[in-house]
Coordinates of C-alpha atoms in Angstrom, one line a residue:
Chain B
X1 CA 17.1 20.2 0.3
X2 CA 15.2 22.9 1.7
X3 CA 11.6 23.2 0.5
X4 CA 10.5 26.1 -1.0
X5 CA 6.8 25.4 -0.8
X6 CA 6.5 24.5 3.0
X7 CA 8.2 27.8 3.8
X8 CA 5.7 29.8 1.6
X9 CA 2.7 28.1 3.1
X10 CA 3.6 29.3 6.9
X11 CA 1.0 31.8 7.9
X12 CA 3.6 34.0 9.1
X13 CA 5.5 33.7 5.3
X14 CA 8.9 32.7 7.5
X15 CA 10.3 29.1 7.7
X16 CA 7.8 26.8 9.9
X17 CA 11.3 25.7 11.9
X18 CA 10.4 26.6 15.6
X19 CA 7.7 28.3 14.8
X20 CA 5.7 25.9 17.2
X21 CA 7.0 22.7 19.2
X22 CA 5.9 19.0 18.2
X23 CA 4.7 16.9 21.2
X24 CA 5.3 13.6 21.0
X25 CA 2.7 11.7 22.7
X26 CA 4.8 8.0 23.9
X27 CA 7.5 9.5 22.4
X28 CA 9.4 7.1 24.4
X29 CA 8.6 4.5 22.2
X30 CA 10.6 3.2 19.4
X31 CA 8.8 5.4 16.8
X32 CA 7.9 8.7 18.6
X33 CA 11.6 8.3 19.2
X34 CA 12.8 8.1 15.7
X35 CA 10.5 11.0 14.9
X36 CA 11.4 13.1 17.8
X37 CA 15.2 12.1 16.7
X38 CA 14.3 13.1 13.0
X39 CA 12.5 16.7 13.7
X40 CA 15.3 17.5 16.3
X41 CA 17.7 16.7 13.7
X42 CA 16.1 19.2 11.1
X43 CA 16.1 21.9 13.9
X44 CA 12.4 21.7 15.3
X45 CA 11.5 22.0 18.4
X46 CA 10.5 18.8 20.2
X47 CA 8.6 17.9 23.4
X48 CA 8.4 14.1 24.0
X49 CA 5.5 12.8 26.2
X50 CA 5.7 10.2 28.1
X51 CA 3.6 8.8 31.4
X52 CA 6.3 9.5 33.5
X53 CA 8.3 13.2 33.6
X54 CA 11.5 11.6 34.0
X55 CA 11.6 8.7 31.6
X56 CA 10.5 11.8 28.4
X57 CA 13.3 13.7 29.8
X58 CA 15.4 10.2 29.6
X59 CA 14.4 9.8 25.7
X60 CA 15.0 13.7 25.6
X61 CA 18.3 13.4 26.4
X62 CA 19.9 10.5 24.5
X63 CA 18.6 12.9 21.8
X64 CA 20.7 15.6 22.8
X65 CA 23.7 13.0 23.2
X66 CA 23.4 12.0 19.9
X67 CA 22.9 15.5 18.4
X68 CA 24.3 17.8 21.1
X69 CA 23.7 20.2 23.4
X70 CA 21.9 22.4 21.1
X71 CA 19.2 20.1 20.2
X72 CA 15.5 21.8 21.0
X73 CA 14.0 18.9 22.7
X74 CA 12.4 18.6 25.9
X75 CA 10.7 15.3 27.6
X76 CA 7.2 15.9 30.0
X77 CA 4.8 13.9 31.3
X78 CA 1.7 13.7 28.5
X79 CA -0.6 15.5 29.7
X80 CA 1.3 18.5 30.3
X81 CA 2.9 18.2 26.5
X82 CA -0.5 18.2 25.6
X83 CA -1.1 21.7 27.0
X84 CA 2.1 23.0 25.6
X85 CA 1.3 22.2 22.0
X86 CA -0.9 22.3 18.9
X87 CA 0.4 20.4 17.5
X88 CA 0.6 16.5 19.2
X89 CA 2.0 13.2 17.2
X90 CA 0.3 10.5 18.9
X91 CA 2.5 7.3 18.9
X92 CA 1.2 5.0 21.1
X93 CA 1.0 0.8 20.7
X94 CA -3.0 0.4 20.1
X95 CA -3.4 -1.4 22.8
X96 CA -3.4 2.1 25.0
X97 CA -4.8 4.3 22.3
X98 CA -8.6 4.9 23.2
X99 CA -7.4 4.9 27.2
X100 CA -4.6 7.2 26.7
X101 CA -6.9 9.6 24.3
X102 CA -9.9 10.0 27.0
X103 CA -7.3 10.8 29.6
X104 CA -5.5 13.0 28.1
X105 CA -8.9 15.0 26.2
X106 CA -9.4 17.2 28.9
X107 CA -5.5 18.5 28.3
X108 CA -5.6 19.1 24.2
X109 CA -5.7 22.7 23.5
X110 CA -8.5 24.0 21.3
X111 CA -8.0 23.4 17.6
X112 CA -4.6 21.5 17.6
X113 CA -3.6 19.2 15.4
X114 CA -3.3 15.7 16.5
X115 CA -1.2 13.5 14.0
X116 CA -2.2 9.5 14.2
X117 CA 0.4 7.3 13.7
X118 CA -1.2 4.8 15.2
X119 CA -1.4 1.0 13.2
X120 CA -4.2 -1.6 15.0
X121 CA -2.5 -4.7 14.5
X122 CA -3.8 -7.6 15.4
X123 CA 0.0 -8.2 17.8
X124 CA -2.2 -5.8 20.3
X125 CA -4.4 -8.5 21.5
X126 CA -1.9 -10.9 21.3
X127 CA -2.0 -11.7 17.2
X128 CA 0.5 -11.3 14.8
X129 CA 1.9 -7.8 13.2
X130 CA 1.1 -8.9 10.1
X131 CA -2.4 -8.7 10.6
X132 CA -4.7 -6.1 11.6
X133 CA -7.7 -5.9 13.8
X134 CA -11.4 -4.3 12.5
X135 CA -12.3 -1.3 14.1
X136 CA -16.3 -0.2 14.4
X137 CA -14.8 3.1 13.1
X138 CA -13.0 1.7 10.4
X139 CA -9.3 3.0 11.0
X140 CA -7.3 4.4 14.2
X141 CA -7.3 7.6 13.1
X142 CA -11.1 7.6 12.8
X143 CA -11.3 6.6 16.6
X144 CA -8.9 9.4 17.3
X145 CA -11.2 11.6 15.6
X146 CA -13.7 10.8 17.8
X147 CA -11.8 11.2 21.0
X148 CA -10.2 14.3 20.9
X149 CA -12.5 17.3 21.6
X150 CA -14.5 18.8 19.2
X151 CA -12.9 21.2 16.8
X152 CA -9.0 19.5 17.4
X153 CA -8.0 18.2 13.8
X154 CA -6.8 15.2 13.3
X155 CA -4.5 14.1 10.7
X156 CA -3.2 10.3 9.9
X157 CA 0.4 10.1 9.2
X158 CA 3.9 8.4 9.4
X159 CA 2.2 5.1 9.9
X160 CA 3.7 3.5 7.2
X161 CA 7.8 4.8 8.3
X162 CA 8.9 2.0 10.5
X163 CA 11.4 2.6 13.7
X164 CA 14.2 1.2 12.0
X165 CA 14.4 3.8 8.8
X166 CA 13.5 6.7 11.6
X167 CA 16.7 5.7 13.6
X168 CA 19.0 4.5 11.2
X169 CA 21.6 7.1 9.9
X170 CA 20.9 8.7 6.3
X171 CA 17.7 9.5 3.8
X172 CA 14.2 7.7 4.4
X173 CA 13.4 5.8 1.5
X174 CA 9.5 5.7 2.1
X175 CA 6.7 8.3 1.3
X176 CA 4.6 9.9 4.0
X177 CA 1.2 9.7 2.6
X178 CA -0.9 12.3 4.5
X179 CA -4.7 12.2 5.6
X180 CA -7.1 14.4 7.0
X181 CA -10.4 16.3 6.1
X182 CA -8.7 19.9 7.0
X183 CA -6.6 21.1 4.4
X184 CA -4.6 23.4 6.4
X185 CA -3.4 20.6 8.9
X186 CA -2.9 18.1 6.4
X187 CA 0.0 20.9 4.4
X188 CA 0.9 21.9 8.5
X189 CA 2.1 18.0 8.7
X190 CA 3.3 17.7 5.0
X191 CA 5.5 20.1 5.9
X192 CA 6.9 17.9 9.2
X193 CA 7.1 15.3 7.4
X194 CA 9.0 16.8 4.6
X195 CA 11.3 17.5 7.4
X196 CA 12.2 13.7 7.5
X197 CA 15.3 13.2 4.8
X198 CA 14.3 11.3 1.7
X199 CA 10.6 11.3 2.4
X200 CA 7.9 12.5 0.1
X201 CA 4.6 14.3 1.6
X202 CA 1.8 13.3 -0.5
X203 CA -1.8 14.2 0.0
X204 CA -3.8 11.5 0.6
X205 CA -7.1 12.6 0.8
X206 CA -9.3 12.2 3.3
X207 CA -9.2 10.6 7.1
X208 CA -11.1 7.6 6.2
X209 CA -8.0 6.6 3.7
X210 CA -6.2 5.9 7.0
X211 CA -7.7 2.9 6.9
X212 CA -5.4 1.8 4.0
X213 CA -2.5 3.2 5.4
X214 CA -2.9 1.3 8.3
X215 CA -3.4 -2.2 6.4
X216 CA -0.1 -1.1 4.5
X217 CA 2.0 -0.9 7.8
X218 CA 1.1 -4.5 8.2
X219 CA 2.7 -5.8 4.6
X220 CA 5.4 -3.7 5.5
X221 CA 6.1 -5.4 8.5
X222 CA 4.9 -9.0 6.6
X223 CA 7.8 -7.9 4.1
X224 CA 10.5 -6.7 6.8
X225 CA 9.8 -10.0 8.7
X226 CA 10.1 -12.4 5.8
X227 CA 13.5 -10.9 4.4
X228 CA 15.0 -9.7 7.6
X229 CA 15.2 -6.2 6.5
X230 CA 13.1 -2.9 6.9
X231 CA 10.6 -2.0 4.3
X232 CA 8.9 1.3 3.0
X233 CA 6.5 2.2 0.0
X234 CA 6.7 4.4 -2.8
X235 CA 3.5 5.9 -4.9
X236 CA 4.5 6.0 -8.6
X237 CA 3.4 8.1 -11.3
X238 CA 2.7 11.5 -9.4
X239 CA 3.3 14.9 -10.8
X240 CA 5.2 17.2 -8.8
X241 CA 1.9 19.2 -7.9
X242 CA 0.6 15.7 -5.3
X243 CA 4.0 16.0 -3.7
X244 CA 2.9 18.1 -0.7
X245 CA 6.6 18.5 0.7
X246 CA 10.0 16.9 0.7
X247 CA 10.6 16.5 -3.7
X248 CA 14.0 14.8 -4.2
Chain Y
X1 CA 15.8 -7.8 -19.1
X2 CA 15.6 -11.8 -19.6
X3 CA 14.9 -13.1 -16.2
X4 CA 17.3 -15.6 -15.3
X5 CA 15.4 -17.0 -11.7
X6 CA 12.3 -17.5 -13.8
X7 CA 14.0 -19.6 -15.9
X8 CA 16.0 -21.6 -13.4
X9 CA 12.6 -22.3 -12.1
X10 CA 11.1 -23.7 -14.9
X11 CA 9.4 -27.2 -14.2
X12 CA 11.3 -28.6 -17.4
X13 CA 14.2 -26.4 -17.1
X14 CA 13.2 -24.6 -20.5
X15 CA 12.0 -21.1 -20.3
X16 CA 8.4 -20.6 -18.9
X17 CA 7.8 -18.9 -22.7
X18 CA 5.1 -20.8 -24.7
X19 CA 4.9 -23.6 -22.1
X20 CA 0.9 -23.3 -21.5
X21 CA -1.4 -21.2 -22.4
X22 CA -2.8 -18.4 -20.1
X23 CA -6.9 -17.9 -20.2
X24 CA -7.2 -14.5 -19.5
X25 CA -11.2 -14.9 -18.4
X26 CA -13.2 -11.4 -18.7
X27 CA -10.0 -10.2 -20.6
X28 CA -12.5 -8.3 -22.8
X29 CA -12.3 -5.4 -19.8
X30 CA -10.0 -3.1 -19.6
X31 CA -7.9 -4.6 -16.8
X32 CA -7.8 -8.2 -18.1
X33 CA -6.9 -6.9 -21.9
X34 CA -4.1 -4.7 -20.7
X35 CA -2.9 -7.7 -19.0
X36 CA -3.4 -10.1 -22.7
X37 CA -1.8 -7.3 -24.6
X38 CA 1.2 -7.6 -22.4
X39 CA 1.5 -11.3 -22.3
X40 CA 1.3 -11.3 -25.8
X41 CA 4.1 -8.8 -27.1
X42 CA 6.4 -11.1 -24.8
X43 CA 5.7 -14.2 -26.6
X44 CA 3.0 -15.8 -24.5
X45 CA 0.2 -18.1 -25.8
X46 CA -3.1 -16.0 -24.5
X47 CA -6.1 -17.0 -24.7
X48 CA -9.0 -14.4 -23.9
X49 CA -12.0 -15.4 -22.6
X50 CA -15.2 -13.8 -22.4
X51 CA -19.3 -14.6 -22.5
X52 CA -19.3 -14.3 -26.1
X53 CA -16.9 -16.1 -27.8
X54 CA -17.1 -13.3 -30.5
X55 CA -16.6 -10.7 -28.5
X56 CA -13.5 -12.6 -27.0
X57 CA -11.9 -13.2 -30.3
X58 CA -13.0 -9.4 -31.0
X59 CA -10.5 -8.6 -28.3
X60 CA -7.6 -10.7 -29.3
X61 CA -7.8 -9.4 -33.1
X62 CA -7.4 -5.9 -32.0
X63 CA -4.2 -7.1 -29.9
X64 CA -3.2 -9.4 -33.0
X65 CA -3.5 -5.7 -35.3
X66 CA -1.5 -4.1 -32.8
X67 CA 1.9 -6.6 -32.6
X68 CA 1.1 -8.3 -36.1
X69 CA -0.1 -11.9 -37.0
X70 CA 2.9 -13.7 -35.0
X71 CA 1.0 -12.5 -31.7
X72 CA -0.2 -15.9 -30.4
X73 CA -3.6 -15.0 -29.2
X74 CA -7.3 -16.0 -30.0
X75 CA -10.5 -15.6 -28.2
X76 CA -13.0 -18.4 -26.5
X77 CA -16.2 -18.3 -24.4
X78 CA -15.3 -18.2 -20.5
X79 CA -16.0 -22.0 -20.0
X80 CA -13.9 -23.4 -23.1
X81 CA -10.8 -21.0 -21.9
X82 CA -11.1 -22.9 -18.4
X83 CA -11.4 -26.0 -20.2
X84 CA -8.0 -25.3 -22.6
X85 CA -5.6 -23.6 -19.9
X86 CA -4.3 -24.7 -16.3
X87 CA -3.2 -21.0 -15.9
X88 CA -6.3 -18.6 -15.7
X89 CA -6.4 -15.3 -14.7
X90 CA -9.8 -13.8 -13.5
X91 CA -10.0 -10.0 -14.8
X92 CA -14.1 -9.4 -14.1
X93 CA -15.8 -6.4 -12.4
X94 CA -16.7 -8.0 -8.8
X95 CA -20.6 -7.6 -9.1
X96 CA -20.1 -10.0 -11.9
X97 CA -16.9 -12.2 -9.2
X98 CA -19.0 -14.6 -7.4
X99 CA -21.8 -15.9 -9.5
X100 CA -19.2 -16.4 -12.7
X101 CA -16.8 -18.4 -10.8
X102 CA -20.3 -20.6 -9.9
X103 CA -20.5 -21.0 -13.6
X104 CA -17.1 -22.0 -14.5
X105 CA -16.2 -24.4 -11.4
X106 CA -17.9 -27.4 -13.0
X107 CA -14.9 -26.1 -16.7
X108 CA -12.0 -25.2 -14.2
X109 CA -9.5 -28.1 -14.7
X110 CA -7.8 -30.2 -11.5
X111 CA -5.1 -28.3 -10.1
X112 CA -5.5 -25.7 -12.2
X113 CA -3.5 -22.0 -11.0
X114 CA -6.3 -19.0 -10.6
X115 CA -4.7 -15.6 -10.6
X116 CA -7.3 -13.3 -8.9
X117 CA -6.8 -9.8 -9.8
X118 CA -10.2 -8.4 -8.5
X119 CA -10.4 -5.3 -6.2
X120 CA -14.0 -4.9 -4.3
X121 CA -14.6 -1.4 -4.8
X122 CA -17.6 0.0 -3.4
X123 CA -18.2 0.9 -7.2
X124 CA -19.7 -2.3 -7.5
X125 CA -22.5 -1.8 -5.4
X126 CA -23.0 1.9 -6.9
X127 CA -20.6 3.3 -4.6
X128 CA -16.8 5.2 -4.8
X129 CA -13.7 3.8 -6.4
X130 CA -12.0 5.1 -4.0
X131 CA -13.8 2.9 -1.7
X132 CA -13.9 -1.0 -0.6
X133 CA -16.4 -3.1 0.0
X134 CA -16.2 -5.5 3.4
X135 CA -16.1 -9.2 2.5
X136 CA -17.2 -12.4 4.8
X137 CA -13.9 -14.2 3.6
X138 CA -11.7 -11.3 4.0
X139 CA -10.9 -10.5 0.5
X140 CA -12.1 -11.2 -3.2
X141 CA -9.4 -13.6 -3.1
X142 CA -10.0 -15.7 -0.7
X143 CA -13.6 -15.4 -1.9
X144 CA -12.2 -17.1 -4.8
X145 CA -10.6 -19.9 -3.1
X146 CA -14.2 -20.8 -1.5
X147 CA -15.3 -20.6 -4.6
X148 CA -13.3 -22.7 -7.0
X149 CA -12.9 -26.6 -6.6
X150 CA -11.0 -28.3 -4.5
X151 CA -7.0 -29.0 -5.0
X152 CA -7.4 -25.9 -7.4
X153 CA -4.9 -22.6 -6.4
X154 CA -5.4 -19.4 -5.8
X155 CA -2.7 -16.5 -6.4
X156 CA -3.9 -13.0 -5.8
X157 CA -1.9 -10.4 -7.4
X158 CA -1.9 -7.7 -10.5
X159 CA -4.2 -5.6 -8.4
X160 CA -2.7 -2.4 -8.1
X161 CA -1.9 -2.7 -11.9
X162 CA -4.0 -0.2 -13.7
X163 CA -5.3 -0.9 -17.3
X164 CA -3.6 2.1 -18.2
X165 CA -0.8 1.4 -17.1
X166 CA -0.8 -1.6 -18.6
X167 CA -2.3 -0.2 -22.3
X168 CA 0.2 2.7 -22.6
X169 CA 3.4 1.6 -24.1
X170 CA 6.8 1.4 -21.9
X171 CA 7.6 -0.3 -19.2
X172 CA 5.5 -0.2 -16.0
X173 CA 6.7 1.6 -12.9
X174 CA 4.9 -0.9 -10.6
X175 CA 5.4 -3.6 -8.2
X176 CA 3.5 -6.7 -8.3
X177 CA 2.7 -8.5 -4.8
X178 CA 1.9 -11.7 -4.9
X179 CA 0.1 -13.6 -2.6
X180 CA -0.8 -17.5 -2.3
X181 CA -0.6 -20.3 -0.3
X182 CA 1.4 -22.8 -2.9
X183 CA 5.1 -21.8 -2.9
X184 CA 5.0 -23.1 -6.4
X185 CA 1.6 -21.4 -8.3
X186 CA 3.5 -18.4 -6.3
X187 CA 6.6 -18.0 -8.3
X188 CA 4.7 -19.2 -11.7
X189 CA 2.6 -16.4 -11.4
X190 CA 5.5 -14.4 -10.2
X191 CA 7.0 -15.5 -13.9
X192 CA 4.2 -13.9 -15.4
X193 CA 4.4 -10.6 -13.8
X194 CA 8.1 -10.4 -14.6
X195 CA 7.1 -10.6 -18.1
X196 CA 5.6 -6.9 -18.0
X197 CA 8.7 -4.9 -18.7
X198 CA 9.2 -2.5 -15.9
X199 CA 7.5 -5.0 -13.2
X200 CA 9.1 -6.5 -10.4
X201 CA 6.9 -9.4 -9.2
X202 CA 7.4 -9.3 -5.0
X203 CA 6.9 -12.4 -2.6
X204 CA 3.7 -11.3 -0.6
X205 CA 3.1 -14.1 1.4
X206 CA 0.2 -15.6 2.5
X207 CA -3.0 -15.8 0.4
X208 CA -5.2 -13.6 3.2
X209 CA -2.5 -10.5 2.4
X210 CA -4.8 -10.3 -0.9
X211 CA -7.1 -7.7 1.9
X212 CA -4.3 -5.3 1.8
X213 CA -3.4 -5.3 -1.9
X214 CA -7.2 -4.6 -2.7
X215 CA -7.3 -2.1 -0.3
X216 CA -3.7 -0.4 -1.9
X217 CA -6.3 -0.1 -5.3
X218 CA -8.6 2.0 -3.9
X219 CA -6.0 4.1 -2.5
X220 CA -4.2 4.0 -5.6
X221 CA -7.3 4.8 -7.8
X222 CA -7.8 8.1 -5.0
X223 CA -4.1 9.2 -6.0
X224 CA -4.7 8.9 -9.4
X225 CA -8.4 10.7 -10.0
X226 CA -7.0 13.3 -7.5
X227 CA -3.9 14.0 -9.6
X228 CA -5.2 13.0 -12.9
X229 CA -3.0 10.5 -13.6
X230 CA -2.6 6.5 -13.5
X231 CA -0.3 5.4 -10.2
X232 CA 1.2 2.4 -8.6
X233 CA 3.6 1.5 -6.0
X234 CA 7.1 0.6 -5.0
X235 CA 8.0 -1.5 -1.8
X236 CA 11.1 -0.1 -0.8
X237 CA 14.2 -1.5 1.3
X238 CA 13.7 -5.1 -0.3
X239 CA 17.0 -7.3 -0.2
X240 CA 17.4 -9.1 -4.3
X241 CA 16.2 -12.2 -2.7
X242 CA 12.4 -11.1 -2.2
X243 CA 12.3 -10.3 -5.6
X244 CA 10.9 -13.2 -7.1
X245 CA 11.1 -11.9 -11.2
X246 CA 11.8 -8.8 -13.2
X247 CA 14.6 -7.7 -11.3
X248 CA 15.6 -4.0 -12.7

């Protein structure tokens, strides 16, 4: 269903669709994919980042397969998807996040968005998935925040939307629970995440609530793991007015 | 709904109904009443405990007004409730978490089940809500476990349960994780959450998963003060079998 209040919050009052490409930082991987799959699906433009040129154009292309020829989506090494877009999805395993970020500062545009999808579990130093690790900062997204250059927004999403519901065929049942500290980029990625059948943007308040989030993704996984299937979350008891984007 | 896997699992093969009383300790608060008023209305013995015995026995005349005399609930001082019941469910603010359970060990009887439903907001230290305090052991509940004697088994669970949800009448749109170590104090307590209409009471694993359902309160408590309203949460994609009572 298409949703009314996205469209009236574009700054240019028409649809957000195309209005700007999504780069897909490691969109290569198992959830950039699904998320580059999803958004190319619903018509967006997508640019998937990857080290290498030719293995984004790889990812870019089974896309295209899948959805044909008139799929929007694009692959490029990361750094130059970084300079073709405000507005990045970063969704890279932990274990390559603060690395990747430093190297590819230098390449974010002024004032993009960067959405964190990023989950530290504890599987990147070789623990389990259903744990987490501490960070100094106190969540992924808050080390992000730290990383990208001053002024570049950064927004903690999708964290909690597993692979498996991204790439499977039919309606999401998970809600996107948003995060940021700028109110205009946390509605900007409502609205991409409203893109996403069956999903619900709610506002989650500020960055630092990314640390929840992330702790979720790992009973998620505990939950998937222990009965074999693929989990999600719902928030109960919201009036229409939290939903930021996507209302069934 | 009757639950038909809660009563398959009875010990004794009878339902769990009346079998032994629950000690509802701190059940004078908001959280731990809510929880006594819904134990009650489905038959259960309760027993509220609290500092005063008066105040306690307060507390279980007003639920006694509310369903009528049949309600099979009276009120004790903390230690005599740990004495009476080998189910006990610890409902108290956490400033007050560490130095009561110091006080009751010497009442709490061998082998006894503890259902931990304390969250460790940063309210308790004069901070947010919305907020969590960082503990040594991980969580509240596994501070519990350090805390309680030996052979005795901690459940954490009923977190993410507001008091009002639990004090408004209907059913309540809310999952119940539970987490614990003993398969068998697992599903008991997972009898007791099926007993809230509206609850389904969810296999959470391993006691340590308490750190992320503490963590889901003071995200839930954000969504709710932001929205004016009283949340909770779903898990999603779950297969019957990880539903361990209150199937709807």
């Amino acid at each position: 269903m298409p949703n009314r209040r996205s469209q009236r919050n574009s700054p240019d009052g028409a649809p957000l669709k195309s209005a700007r490409p999504i780069g897909v930082i490691g969109g290569t991987g198992a959830q950039g994919f699904g998320l580059a799959l999803r958004w190319a699906q619903a018509g967006e433009t997508v640019i998937i980042g990857s080290r290498e040129a030719a293995r984004a154009q790889h990812a870019a292309d089974k896309i295209k397969k899948k959805l044909g020829p008139h799929a929007k989506v694009t692959g490029d090494e990361n750094r130059a998807v970084c300079a073709a877009c405000d507005l990045l999805v970063l969704t890279v395993p932990f274990e390559g996040h603060a690395a990747l970020l430093r190297e590819l500062k230098p390449s974010i545009r002024p004032g993009a968005i960067v959405v964190d999808t990023t989950v530290p579990l504890a599987a990147s130093v070789g623990g389990r998935a259903t744990r987490t690790l501490s960070l100094w900062q106190g969540s992924a997204a808050e080390q992000t925040l730290e990383l990208v250059p001053v002024g570049v927004k950064v927004v903690a999403a999708f964290q909690n939307v597993g692979s498996k519901l991204l790439t499977h065929d039919g309606p999401v049942d998970c809600d996107v629970v948003v995060c940021g500290d700028d109110r205009e980029a946390v509605k900007t990625v409502s609205q991409l995440a409203a893109k996403i059948p069956g999903v619900r943007a709610l506002d989650g308040g500020h960055l630092e609530n990314a640390r929840v989030l992330e702790q979720i993704t790992a009973l998620l996984i505990g939950f998937s793991v222990r009965n074999k299937t693929h989990c999600g979350i719902r928030i109960t008891g919201l009036p229409e007015s939290a939903i930021l984007g996507g209302q069934r």
